[in-house]
Amino acid sequence: MHCTEYFNCMKNVLGSSEHACHQKGCFSLVCESELHSNQAKLFIEQKKIPFPVDNHNTNEELAIGYVLIGNGLYDESIKHFSLLLQGDPELVSAIYGRGIAYGKKSLQEAIETFKEALKLKSDFIDAYKSLGQAYRELGDFESAMESFQKALMLNQNHIQSLQLRGMMLYHHGSLQEAIGNFKRCLQLEPYNEVCQYMKGLSHVAMGQFYEGIKAQTKVMLNDPLLGQKASSEYLKVKYLREYSRYLHSHLDIPVAEYNVDQDLPGNFKNHWAKNLPFLIEDYEEQPGLQPHIKDVLPQNFDSYSSEVQKLICTADHLGALMQYETPGFLPNRRIHRAMGLATLEVMQAMHRTWSNSKVRVNGKTRQMQWRDMFDIAVKWRRIADPDQPVLWLDQMPARSLSRGFNNHINLIRGQIINIRYLAYFDNILDFIKDRILVYHGAYNPRGLLEVRQALENVNKVEDLLPIMKQFNSKTRDGFTVNSKVPSMKDPGKEYDGFTITITGDRVGNMLFSVETQTTEERTQQYQSEVESIYKDLTAKGKALMLSTELGDADAVCNLILSLVYYFCNLMPLSRGSSVVAYSVVMGALMASGKEVIGRVPKGKLVDFEAMTTPSPDSFSKTAKSWMNLKSLPGWYQSLPSVAETFPSTRTMIEVLNTDSSSHCPKKS
């Protein structure tokens, strides 16, 4: 039966006019239903259903559930599988399918559902693999490893488990183990692009450029067939290869003598940061590998002096304090060490500046500026994971800047909820309600009471759309709300903060996102604010070196946190703004004689905390409440200089590769 026949049939059943039916959308729903049914038949033919049963109708219903997942209709899929399970509570394939759909909504429910499937079928490899992936997305490394291990005990050649475990190990900072998984994956499936790309990336991150670039070139040669969509690895690999060559040619040049943001071509940076296909006019490739520059060799922890060993162990401890205790963030030991070293280097550089010493930056010896302070953290964040372009947005080509460079975060997209930001949903909802009331107070004062009453019943962001459509004729498919950030330099003045966008035609099909626009004008406003605070901070920091007044130290602390408040609201980097900001906070506080003892509380994120807090003062209060600042122990001052101990990319990669697990004292 074709869609038109379906439509006539439905029209008769509903007893409604053609116009009304179009409005109800049943025409598209019926077409959709026929489409899903056809896709389900194909699904069965291709034997994609895990553990099919003898009953053909049941298999068709199972297939429809999986097709709904494939079409992003997770809520409908959960309902569909739940209905099937009412008839047969032990239908393993339906339990597993429901777990996959839950994975896009609530990882905890997905985990429980996969466990339920495994109770009924203990040799269900895909359920172990999916359980491992759910734990990995939650940020629970140990549980994920255990689940992947169980999948591979059932089948040591299970490619998806090897691939997922390898990727998790990479993002945990365990690069050597990750490479082992990718090698095994490629023995079994030589053209696996994900394993090939990740193997190349892992080698380069460890400073093994010859092996790394060989693997990257294999991905580049794997051109998609005509009409075939290119994989994300294929689209990214040219950037990685060019950046790898750049890193290799600069391995032994002191980091203080060059600047990545100035060296890399503007269009290359712009395309890389925006994740665009590599189509760059008149692009001149980086020089190929030069044989006289050798790969980075493994470094033994014992080969460092006892002072440097203490430096490394201290960095590991400080870096771990920056770890978000929030679902969705996997602890990464490599990032911990890199950002711990960044914190110590910031501390030492600020101390030098406040003691009237100069620093070496970009081949010049001069007084340290605010950007130099952040550049220390940027340098370490960049080297910890070469896959991510950590670039200053104001150093992008002028044309790209004038159009604005958006940092975009989807909080809800379609039916997928971003669990990393869940703790901020209520905050943002209250903020949107306030802005709606302000808007109606200005443009529709008579209807204000009605709007206020309607908003009181709204507990979820999704429920705002119908209300906005009801009270504002301009709201067709969505609306935006802007936050404002107050100036410290010019009291009474406000800057544009972030933009919240809510669009969609119904609950379950919406986009709820937050973005910051890095236009030239906005960048200049924030930078003048940061410069003004930094100038004040330098003066007060110098005074602090000569004083013992507690009030002076507190004023310095507030200035440091205010500086980072504006940095986070500006979002000046293509990646990594949050951890860069926090390592600068910790390092500058240590320079002022304060040690951060506390961890970032569960659910809290430094950048979002700054973005959703109305003023620098309230951000300072919140941050201080969790930092639990104590007086800095004297031995910190006698640690070796980070910049002198690790002056080049080679020495930085060496220290990040070094295993200290059995050497550093365990700290709680």
PDB file of C-alpha atoms in Angstrom, residues 324 329 409 420-421 424 498 516 564-565 567-571 576-579 581-582 600 604-613 619 626:
ATOM      1  CA  TYR A 324      35.691  16.854  36.962  1.00  0.00           C
ATOM      2  CA  PHE A 329      34.437  12.989  31.993  1.00  0.00           C
ATOM      3  CA  ILE A 409      27.472  23.091  22.936  1.00  0.00           C
ATOM      4  CA  ARG A 420      27.949  16.524  31.126  1.00  0.00           C
ATOM      5  CA  TYR A 421      25.821  19.625  31.682  1.00  0.00           C
ATOM      6  CA  TYR A 424      23.181  23.230  34.983  1.00  0.00           C
ATOM      7  CA  PHE A 498      26.347  33.456  25.775  1.00  0.00           C
ATOM      8  CA  THR A 516      29.496  31.985  22.656  1.00  0.00           C
ATOM      9  CA  VAL A 564      39.386  33.728  34.814  1.00  0.00           C
ATOM     10  CA  TYR A 565      35.681  34.653  35.024  1.00  0.00           C
ATOM     11  CA  PHE A 567      38.394  34.379  30.224  1.00  0.00           C
ATOM     12  CA  CYS A 568      35.736  31.634  30.522  1.00  0.00           C
ATOM     13  CA  ASN A 569      32.948  33.937  29.353  1.00  0.00           C
ATOM     14  CA  LEU A 570      35.046  34.962  26.347  1.00  0.00           C
ATOM     15  CA  MET A 571      35.942  31.311  25.495  1.00  0.00           C
ATOM     16  CA  GLY A 576      40.422  23.252  26.335  1.00  0.00           C
ATOM     17  CA  SER A 577      39.442  26.693  27.726  1.00  0.00           C
ATOM     18  CA  SER A 578      38.166  25.175  30.978  1.00  0.00           C
ATOM     19  CA  VAL A 579      41.239  23.172  32.065  1.00  0.00           C
ATOM     20  CA  ALA A 581      41.667  28.451  32.958  1.00  0.00           C
ATOM     21  CA  TYR A 582      41.701  26.260  36.068  1.00  0.00           C
ATOM     22  CA  VAL A 600      35.787  20.547  41.931  1.00  0.00           C
ATOM     23  CA  LYS A 604      30.343  21.466  38.629  1.00  0.00           C
ATOM     24  CA  LEU A 605      32.318  22.645  35.573  1.00  0.00           C
ATOM     25  CA  VAL A 606      34.632  25.665  35.848  1.00  0.00           C
ATOM     26  CA  ASP A 607      33.662  27.251  32.514  1.00  0.00           C
ATOM     27  CA  PHE A 608      29.902  26.745  32.963  1.00  0.00           C
ATOM     28  CA  GLU A 609      30.129  27.994  36.541  1.00  0.00           C
ATOM     29  CA  ALA A 610      31.632  31.254  35.246  1.00  0.00           C
ATOM     30  CA  MET A 611      29.128  31.502  32.382  1.00  0.00           C
ATOM     31  CA  THR A 612      26.050  30.964  34.560  1.00  0.00           C
ATOM     32  CA  THR A 613      27.171  33.179  37.460  1.00  0.00           C
ATOM     33  CA  PHE A 619      32.038  33.393  40.841  1.00  0.00           C
ATOM     34  CA  TRP A 626      35.191  24.376  46.966  1.00  0.00           C
TER      35      TRP A 626
END
